[in-house]
Short mmCIF file of C-alpha atoms in Angstrom, two decimals:
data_model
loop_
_atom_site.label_atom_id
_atom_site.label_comp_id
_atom_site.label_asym_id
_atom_site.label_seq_id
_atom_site.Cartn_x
_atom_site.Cartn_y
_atom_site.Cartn_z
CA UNK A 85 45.55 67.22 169.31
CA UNK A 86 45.11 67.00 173.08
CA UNK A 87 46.65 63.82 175.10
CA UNK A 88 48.83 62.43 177.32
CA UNK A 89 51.71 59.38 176.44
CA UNK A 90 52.58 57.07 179.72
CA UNK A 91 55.03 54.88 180.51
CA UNK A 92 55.17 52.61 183.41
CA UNK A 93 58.64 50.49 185.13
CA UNK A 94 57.72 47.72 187.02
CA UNK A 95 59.59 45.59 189.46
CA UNK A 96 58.11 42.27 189.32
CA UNK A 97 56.06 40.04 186.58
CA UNK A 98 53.33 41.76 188.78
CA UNK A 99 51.17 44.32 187.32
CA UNK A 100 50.80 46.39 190.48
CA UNK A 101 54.69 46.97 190.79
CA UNK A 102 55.06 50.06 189.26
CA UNK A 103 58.16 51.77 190.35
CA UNK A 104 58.59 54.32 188.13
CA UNK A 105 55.68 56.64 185.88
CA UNK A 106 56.22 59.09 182.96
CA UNK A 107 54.11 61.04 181.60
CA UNK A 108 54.03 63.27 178.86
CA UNK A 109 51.34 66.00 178.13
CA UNK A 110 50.19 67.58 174.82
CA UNK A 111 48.22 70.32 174.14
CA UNK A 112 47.25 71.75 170.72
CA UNK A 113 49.88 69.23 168.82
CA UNK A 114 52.75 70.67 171.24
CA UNK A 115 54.39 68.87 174.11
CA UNK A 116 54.07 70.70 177.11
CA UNK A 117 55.11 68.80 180.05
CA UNK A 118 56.69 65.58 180.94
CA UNK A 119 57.23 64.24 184.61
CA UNK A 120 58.54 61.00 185.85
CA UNK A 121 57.96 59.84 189.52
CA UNK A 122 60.14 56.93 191.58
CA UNK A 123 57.50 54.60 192.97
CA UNK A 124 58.60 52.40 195.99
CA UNK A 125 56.45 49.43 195.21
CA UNK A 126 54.45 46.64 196.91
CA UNK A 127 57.27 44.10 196.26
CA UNK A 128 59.92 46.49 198.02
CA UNK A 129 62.46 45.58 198.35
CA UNK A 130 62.13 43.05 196.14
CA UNK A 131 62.54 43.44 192.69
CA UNK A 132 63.35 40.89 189.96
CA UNK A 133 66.51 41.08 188.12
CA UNK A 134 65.17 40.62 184.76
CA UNK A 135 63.28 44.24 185.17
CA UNK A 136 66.60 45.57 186.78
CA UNK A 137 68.36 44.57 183.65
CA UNK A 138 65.69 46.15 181.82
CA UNK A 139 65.57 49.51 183.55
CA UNK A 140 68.35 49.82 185.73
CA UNK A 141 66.15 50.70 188.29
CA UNK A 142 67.29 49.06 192.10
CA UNK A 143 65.20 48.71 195.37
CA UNK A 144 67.83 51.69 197.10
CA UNK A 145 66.50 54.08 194.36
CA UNK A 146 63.09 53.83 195.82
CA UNK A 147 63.68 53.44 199.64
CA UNK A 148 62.30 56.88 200.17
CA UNK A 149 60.37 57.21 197.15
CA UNK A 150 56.48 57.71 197.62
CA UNK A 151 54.10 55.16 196.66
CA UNK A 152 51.61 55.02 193.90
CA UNK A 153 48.87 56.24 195.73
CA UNK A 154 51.03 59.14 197.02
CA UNK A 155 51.54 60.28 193.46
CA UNK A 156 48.23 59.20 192.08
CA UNK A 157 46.35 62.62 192.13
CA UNK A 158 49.08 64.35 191.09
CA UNK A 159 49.43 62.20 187.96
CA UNK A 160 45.67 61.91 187.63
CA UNK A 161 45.59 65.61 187.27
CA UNK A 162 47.97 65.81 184.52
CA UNK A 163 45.64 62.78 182.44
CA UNK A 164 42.64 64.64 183.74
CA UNK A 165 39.82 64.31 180.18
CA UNK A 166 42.87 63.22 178.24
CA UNK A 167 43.12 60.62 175.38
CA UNK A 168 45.75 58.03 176.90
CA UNK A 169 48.62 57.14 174.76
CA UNK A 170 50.74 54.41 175.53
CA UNK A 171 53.53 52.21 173.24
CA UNK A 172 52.20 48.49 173.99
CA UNK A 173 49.15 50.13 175.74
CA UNK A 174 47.69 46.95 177.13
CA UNK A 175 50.82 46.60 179.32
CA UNK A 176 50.65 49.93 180.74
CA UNK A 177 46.94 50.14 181.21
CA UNK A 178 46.96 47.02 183.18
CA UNK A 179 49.41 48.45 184.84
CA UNK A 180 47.81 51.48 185.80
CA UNK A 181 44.44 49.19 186.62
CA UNK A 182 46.55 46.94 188.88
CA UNK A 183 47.71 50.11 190.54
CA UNK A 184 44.54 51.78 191.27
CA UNK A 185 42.83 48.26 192.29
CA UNK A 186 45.48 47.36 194.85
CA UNK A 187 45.43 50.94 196.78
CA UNK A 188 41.39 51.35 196.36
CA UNK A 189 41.47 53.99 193.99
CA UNK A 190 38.92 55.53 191.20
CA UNK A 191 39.17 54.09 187.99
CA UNK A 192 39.23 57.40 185.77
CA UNK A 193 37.38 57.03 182.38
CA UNK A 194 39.82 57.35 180.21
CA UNK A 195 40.39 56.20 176.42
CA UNK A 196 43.70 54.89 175.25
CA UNK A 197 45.06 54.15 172.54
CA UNK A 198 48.18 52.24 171.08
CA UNK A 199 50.95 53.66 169.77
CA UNK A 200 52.11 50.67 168.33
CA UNK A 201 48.77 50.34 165.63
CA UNK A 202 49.17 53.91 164.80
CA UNK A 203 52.59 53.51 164.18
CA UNK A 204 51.47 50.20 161.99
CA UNK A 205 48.79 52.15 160.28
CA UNK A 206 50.89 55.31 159.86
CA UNK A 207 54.49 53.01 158.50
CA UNK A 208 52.94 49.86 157.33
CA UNK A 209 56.28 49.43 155.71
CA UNK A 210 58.61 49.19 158.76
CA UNK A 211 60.39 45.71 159.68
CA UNK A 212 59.85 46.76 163.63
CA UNK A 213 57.89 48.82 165.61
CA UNK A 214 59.36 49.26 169.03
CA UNK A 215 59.60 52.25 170.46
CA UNK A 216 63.46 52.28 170.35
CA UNK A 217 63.43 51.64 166.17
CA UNK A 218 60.61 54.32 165.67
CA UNK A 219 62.46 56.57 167.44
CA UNK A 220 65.77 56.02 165.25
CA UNK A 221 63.86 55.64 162.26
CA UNK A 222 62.47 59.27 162.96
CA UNK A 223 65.93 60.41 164.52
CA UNK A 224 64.82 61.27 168.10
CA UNK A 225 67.00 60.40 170.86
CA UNK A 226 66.21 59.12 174.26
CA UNK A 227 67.41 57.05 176.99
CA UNK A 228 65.43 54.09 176.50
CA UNK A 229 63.42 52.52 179.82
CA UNK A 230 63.04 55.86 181.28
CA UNK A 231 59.59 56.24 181.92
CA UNK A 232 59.50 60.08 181.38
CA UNK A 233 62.06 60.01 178.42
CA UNK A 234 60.19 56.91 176.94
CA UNK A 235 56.63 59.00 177.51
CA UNK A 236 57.88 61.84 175.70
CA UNK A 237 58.87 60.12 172.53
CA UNK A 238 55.59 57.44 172.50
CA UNK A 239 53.97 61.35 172.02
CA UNK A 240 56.82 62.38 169.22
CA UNK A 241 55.86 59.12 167.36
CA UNK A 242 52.09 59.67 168.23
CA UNK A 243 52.08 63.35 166.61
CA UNK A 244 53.89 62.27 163.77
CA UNK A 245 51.57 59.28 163.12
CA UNK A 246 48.50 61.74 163.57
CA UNK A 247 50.46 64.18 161.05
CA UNK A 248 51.01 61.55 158.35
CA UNK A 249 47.31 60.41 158.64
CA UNK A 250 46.06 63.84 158.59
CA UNK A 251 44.49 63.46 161.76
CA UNK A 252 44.06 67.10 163.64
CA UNK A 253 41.21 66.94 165.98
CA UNK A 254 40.83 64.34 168.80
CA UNK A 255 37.43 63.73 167.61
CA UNK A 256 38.85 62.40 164.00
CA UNK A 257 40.83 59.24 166.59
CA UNK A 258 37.62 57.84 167.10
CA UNK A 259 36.55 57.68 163.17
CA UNK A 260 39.64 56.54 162.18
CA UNK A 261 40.29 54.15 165.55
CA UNK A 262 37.07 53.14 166.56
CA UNK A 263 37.92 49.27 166.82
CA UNK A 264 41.95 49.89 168.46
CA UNK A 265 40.48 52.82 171.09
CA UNK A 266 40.07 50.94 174.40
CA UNK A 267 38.39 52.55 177.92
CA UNK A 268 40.48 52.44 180.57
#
């Protein structure tokens, strides 16, 4: 299995206020890099409180941060002809739509998928599905709303859910996914 698992922060109710991006690569099954960039966005230096108390993230940790476009290509490079993975993928795809649309950029064509309905398809007996009670339910700690650390384990769950559906080749997500794989 070949992918990449994001996560996106955000300052506002505004999609385009990313202000912080993880993402976590896998080659061959095996995680092999995660990164997490600071964005200083739009809205600086606003930010709403109710994302602060979700991610503890404040405008002075992004003063000097770069922006989204200054980050873009490097981030772009690391999804380059990867399957997207996201937990609650509509929000971060939006989010990474929003993004490109407000600095000009190049849509990539991408395909992403929801960790959320393979979770559902691969536990269909679970009372939740959040990324926090998958993670405890498979024992794999991480500091919740950190985009990097919350990446990371959206790939854990994703590889585990591919495992337990005896899915091994990218090419078997589009048999088995067809109607919950979305382009970018």
């Amino acid at each position: 299995m070949d992918f990449c698992a994001i996560d996106f922060e955000t300052a506002t109710h505004e999609r385009n206020s990313a202000c912080e991006l993880g993402i976590c690569v896998v080659e061959n099954s095996q995680v092999i890099k995660t990164k997490t960039w600071l964005i200083k966005p739009p809205s600086f230096p606003y930010f709403n409180p109710r994302n602060i108390d979700v991610h503890g993230i404040l405008p002075q940790d992004v003063k000097d941060a770069p922006t989204f476009d200054d980050i873009w290509y490097e981030a772009e490079e690391m999804m380059y002809g990867s399957l997207m993975m996201a937990h609650n993928a509509s929000f971060d795809a939006g989010v990474l739509r929003s993004c490109l649309d407000y600095y000009g950029l190049f849509t990539p064509k991408l395909n992403y998928l929801c960790s959320i309905q393979l979770a559902k398809k691969s536990w269909n007996y679970l009372p939740r599905y959040g990324l926090k009670h998958l993670a405890e339910y498979h024992q794999i700690k991480f500091n919740h709303h950190l985009a990097g650390d919350d990446a990371e384990v959206c790939a854990k769950i994703s590889l585990l859910a591919f495992e337990r559906l005896l899915i091994t080749e990218n090419d078997e997500i589009s048999l088995n996914f067809a109607s919950k794989l979305k382009k970018l």
